[in-house]
Tab-separated table of N, CA and C in Angstrom:
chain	number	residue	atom	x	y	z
A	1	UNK	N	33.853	-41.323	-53.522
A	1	UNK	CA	32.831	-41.938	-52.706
A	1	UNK	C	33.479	-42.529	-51.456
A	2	UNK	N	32.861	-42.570	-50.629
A	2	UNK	CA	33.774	-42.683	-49.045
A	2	UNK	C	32.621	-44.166	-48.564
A	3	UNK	N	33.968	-44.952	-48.468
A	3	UNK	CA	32.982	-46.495	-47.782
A	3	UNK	C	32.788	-46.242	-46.341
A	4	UNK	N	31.388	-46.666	-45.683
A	4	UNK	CA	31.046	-46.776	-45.065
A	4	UNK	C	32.350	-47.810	-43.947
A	5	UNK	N	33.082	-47.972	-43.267
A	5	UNK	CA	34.111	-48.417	-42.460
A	5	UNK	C	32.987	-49.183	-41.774
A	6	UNK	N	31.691	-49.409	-41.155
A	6	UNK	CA	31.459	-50.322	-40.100
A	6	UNK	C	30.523	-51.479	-40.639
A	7	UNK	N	31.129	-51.514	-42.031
A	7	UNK	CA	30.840	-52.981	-42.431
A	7	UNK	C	31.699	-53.355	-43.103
A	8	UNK	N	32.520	-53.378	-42.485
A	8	UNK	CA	34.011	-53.805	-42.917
A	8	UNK	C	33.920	-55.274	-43.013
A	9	UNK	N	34.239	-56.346	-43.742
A	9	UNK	CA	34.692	-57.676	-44.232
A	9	UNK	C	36.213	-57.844	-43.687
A	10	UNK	N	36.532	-58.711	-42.209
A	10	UNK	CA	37.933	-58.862	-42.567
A	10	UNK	C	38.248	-60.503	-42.469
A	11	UNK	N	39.644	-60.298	-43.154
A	11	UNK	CA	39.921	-61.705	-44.305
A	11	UNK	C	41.019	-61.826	-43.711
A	12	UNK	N	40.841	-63.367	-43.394
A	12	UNK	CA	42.609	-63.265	-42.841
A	12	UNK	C	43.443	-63.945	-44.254
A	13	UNK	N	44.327	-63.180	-44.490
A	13	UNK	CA	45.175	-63.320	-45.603
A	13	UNK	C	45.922	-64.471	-45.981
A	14	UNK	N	46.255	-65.358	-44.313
A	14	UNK	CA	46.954	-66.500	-44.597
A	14	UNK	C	46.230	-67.231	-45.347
A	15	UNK	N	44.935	-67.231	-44.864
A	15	UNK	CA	44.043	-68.520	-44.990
A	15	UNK	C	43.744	-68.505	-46.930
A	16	UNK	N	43.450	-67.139	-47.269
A	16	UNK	CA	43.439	-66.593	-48.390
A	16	UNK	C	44.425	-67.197	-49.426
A	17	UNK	N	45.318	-67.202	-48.785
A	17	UNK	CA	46.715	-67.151	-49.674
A	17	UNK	C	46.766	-68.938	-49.991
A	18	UNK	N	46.470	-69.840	-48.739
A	18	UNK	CA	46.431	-71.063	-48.684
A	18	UNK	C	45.701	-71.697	-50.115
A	19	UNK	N	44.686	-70.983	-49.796
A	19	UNK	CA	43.441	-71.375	-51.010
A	19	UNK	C	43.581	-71.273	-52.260
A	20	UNK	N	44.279	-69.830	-52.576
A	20	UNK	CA	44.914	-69.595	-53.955
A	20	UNK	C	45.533	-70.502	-54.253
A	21	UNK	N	47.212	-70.914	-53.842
A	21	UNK	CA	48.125	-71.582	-53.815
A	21	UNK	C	47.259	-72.942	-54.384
A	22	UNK	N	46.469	-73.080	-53.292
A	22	UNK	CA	46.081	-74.669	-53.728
A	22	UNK	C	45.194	-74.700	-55.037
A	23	UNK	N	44.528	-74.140	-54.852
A	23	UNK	CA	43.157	-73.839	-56.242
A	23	UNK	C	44.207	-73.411	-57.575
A	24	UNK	N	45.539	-73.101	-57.359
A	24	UNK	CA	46.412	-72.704	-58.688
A	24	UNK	C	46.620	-73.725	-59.234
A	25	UNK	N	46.749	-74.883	-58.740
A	25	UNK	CA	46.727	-76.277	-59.516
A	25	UNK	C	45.761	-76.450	-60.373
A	26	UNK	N	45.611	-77.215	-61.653
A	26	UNK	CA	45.109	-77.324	-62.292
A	26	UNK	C	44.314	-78.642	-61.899
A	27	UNK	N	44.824	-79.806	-61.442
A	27	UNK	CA	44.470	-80.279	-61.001
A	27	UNK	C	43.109	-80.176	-59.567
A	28	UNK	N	43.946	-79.651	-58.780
A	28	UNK	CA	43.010	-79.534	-57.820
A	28	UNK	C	42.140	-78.490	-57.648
A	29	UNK	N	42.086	-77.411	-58.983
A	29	UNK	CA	40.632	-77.005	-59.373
A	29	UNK	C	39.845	-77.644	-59.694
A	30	UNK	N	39.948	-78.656	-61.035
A	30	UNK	CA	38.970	-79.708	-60.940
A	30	UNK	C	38.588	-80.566	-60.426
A	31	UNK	N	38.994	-80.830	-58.988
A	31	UNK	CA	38.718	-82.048	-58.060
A	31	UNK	C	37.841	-80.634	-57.025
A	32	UNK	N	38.348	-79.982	-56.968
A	32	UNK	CA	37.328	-78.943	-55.910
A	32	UNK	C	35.810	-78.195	-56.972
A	33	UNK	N	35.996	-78.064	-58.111
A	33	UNK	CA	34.712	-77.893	-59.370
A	33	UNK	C	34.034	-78.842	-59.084
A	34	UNK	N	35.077	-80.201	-58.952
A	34	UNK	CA	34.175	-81.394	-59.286
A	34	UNK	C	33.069	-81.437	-57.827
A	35	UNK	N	33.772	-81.139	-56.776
A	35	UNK	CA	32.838	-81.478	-55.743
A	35	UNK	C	31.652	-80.649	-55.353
A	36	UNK	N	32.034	-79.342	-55.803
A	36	UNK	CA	31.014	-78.070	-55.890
A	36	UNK	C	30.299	-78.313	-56.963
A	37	UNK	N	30.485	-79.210	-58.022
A	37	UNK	CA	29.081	-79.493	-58.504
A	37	UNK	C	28.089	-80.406	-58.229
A	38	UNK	N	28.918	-81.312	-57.303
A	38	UNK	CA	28.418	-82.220	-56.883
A	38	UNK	C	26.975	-81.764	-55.849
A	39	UNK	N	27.810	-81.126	-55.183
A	39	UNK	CA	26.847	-79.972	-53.998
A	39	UNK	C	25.549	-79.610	-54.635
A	40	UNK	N	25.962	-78.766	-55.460
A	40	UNK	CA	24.995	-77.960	-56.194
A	40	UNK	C	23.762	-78.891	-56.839
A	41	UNK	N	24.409	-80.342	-56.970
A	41	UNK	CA	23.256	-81.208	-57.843
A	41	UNK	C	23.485	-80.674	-59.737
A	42	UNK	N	24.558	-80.633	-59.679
A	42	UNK	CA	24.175	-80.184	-61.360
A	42	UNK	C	25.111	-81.659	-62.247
A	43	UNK	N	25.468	-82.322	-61.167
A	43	UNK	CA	26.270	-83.673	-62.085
A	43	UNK	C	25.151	-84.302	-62.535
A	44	UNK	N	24.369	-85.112	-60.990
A	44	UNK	CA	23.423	-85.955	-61.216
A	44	UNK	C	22.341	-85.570	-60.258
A	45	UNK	N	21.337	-84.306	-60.798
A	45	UNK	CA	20.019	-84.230	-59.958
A	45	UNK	C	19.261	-85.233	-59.223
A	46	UNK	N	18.889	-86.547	-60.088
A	46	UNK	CA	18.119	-87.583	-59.268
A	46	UNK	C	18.915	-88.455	-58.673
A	47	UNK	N	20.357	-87.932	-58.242
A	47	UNK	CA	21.206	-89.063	-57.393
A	47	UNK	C	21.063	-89.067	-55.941
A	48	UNK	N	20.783	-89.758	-55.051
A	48	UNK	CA	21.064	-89.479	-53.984
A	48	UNK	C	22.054	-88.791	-53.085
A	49	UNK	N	21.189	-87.798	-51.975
A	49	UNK	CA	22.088	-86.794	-51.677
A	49	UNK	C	23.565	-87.270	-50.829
A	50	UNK	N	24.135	-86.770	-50.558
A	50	UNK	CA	25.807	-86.965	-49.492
A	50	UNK	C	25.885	-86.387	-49.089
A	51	UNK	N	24.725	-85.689	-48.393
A	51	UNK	CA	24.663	-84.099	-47.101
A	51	UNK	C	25.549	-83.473	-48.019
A	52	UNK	N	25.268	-82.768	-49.569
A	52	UNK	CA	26.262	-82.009	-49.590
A	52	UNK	C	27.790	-82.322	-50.180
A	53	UNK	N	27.923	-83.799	-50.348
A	53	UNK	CA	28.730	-83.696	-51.320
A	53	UNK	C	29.284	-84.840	-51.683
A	54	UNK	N	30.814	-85.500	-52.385
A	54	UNK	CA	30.275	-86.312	-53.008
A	54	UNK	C	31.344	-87.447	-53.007
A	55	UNK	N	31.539	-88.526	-52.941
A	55	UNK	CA	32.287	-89.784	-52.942
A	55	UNK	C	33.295	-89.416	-53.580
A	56	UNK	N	35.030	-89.866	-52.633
A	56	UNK	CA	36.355	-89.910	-53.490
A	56	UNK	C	36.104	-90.679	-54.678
A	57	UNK	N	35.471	-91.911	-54.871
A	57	UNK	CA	35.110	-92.909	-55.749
A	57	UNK	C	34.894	-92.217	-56.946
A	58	UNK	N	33.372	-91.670	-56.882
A	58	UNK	CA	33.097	-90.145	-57.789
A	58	UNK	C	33.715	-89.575	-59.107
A	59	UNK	N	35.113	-88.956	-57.562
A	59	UNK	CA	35.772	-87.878	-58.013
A	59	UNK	C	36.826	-88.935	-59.069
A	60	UNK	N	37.056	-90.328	-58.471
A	60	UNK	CA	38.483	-90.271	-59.550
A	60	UNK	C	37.624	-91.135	-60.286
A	61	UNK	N	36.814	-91.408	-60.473
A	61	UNK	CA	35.827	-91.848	-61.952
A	61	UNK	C	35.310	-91.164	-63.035
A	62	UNK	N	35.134	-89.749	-62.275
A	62	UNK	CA	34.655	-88.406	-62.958
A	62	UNK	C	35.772	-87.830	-64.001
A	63	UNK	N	36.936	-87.891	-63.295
A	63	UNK	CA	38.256	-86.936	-63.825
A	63	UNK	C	38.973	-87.970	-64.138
A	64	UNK	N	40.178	-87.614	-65.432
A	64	UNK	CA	40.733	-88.448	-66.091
A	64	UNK	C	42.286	-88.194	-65.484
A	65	UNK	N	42.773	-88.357	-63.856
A	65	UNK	CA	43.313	-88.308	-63.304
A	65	UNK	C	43.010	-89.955	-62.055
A	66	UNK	N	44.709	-89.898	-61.974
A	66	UNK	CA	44.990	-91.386	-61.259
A	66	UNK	C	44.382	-91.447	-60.147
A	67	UNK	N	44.319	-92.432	-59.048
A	67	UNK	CA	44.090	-92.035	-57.892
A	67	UNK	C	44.850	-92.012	-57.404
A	68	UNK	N	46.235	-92.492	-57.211
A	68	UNK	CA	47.140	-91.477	-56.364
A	68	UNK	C	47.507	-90.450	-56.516
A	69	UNK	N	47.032	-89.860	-57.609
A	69	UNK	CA	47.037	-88.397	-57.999
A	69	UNK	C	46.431	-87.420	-56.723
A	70	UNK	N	45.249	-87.813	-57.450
A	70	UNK	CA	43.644	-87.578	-56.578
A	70	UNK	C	43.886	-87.146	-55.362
A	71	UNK	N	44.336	-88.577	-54.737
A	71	UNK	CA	44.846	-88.553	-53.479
A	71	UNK	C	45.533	-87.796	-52.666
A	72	UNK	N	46.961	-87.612	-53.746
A	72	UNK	CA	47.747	-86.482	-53.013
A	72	UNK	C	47.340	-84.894	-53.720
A	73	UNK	N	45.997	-84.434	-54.352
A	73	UNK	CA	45.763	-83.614	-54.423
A	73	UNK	C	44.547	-83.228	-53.785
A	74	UNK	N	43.979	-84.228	-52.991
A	74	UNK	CA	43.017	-84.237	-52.264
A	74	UNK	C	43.862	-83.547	-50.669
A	75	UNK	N	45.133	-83.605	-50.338
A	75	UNK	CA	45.625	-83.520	-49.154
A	75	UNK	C	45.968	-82.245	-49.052
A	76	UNK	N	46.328	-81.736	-50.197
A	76	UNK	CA	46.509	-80.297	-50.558
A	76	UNK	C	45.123	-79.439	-50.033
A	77	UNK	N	44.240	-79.668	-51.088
A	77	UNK	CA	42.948	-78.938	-50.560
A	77	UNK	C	42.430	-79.583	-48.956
A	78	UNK	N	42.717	-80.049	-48.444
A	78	UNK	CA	42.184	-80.501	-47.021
A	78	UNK	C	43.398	-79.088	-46.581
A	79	UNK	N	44.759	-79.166	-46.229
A	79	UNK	CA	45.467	-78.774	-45.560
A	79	UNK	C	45.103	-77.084	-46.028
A	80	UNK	N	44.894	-76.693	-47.188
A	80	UNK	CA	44.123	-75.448	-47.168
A	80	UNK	C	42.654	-75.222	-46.792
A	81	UNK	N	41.963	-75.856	-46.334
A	81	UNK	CA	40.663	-75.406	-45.537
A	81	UNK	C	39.830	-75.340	-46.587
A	82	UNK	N	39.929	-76.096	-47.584
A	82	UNK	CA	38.842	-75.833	-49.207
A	82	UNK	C	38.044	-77.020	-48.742
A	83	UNK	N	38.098	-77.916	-48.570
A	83	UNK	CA	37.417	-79.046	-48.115
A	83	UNK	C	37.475	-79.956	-47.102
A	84	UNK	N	36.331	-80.752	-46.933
A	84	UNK	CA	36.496	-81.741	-45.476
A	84	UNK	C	36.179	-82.828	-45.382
A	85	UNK	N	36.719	-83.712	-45.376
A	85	UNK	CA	36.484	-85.346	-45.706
A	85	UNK	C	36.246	-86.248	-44.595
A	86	UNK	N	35.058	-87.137	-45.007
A	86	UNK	CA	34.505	-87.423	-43.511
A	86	UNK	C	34.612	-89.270	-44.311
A	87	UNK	N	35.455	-90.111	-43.442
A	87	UNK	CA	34.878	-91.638	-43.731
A	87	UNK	C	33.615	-92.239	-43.429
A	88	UNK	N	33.267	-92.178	-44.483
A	88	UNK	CA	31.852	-93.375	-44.324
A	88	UNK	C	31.859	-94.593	-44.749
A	89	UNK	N	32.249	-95.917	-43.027
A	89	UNK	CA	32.486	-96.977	-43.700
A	89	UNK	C	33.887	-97.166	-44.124
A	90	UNK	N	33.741	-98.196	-45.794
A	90	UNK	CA	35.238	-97.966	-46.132
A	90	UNK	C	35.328	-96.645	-47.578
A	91	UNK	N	34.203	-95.818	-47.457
A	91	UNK	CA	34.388	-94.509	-48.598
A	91	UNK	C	34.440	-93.859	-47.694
A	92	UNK	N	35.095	-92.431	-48.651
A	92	UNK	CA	35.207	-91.144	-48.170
A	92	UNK	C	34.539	-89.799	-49.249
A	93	UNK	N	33.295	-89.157	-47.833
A	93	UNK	CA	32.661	-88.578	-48.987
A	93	UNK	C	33.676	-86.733	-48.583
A	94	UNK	N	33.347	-86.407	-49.708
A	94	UNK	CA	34.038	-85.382	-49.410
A	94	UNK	C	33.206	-84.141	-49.941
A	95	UNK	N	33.624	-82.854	-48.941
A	95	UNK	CA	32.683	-81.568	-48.667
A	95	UNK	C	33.629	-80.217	-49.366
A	96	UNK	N	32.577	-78.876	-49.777
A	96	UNK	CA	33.583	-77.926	-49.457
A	96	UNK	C	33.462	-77.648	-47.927
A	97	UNK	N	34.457	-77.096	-47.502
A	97	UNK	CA	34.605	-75.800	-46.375
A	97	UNK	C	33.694	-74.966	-46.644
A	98	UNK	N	32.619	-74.741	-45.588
A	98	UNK	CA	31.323	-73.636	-45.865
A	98	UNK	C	32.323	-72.588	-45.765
A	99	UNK	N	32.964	-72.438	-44.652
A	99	UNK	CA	33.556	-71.253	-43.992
A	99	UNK	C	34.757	-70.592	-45.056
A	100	UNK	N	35.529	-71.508	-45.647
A	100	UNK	CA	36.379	-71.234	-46.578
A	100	UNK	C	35.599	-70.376	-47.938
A	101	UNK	N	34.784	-71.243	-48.442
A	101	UNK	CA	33.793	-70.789	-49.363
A	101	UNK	C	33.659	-69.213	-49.298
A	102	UNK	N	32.939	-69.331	-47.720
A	102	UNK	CA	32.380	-68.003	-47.813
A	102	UNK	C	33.397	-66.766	-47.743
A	103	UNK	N	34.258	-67.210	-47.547
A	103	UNK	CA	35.837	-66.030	-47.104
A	103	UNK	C	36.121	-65.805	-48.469
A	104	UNK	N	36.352	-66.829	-49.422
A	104	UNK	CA	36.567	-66.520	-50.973
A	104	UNK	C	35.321	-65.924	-51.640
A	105	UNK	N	34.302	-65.818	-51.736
A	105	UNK	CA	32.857	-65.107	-52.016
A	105	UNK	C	33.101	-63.728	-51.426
A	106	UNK	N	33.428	-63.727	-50.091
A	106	UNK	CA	33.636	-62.435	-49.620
A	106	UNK	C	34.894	-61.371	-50.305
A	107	UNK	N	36.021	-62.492	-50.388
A	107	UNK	CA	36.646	-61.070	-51.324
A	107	UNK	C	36.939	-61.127	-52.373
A	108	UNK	N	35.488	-62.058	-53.397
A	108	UNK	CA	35.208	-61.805	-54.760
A	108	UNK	C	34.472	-60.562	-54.923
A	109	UNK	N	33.317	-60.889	-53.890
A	109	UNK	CA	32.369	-59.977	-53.929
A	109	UNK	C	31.731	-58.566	-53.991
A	110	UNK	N	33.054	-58.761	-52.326
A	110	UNK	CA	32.955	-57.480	-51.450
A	110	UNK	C	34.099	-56.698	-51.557
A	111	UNK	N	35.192	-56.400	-52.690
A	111	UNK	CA	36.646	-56.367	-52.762
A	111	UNK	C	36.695	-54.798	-52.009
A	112	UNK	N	35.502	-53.814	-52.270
A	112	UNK	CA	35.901	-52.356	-51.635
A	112	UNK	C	35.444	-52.452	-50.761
A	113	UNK	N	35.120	-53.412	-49.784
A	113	UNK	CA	34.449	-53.357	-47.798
A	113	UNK	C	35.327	-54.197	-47.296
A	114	UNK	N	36.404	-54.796	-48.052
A	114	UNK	CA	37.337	-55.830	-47.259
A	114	UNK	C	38.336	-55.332	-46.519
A	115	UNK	N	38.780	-55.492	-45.730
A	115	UNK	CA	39.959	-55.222	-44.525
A	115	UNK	C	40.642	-56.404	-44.410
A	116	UNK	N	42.265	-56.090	-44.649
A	116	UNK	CA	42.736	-57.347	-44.416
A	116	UNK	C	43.073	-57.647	-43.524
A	117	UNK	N	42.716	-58.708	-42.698
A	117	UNK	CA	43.403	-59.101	-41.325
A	117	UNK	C	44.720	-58.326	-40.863
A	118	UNK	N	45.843	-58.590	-42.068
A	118	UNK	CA	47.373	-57.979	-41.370
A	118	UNK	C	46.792	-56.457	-41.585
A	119	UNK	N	46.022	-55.701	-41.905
A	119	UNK	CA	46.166	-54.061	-41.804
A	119	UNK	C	45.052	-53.681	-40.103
A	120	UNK	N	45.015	-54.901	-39.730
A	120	UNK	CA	44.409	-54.475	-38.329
A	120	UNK	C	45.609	-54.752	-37.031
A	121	UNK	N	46.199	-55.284	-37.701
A	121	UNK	CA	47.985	-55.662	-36.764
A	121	UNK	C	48.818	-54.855	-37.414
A	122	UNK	N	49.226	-54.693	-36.269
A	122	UNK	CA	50.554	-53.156	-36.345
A	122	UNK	C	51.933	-54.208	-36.881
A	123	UNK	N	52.521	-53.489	-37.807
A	123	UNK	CA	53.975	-54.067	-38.509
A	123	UNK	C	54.828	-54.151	-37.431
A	124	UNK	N	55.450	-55.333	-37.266
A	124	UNK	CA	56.512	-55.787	-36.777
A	124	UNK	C	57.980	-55.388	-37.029
């Protein structure tokens, strides 16, 4: 079967690779679960919303992890583009990356329409 080439998906690999790396923690899968459920409304439906997502406070009340844990696994997923933390006040609520999200969806999804960024750059 021959893919259609002009709906090609392309992924840039660094960014890819960032996300893995970080999401390989055990830890900071469940601090990034934790906040994507938060999103979703499946922790606490009748809680008030957080545009989307949900108090550091939350997160290290939720998980049976320290907060300087938290903390320095919270810096990890920021510096990979998984999430985005905005101060409100003296909290910090914290988001996924739409854009990240959707790049990992895309080459769950779409694995035979993907193009990888480095196969559109000529080898060095």
């Amino acid at each position: 079967m021959q893919v259609d080439r002009s709906e090609e998906i392309v992924l840039n690999t660094h960014q890819l690779a960032k996300a893995f790396k970080a999401l390989s923690n055990e830890n900071r899968l469940a601090i990034y679960l934790e906040i994507l459920r938060h999103r979703e409304g499946l922790l606490k439906p009748d809680a008030p919303q957080c545009g989307g997502g949900c108090m550091l406070a939350d997160i290290i009340s939720s998980l049976n992890i320290g907060a300087p844990t938290v903390s320095h696994h919270m810096k990890e997923l920021i510096n990979a583009d998984l999430i985005e933390v905005e101060k409100q006040g003296k909290f910090l609520l914290c988001r996924i990356n739409a854009d990240t999200q959707l790049e990992l969806e895309q080459f769950f999804s779409l694995s035979g329409q993907i193009q990888l960024e480095s196969e559109l750059t000529p080898a060095r």
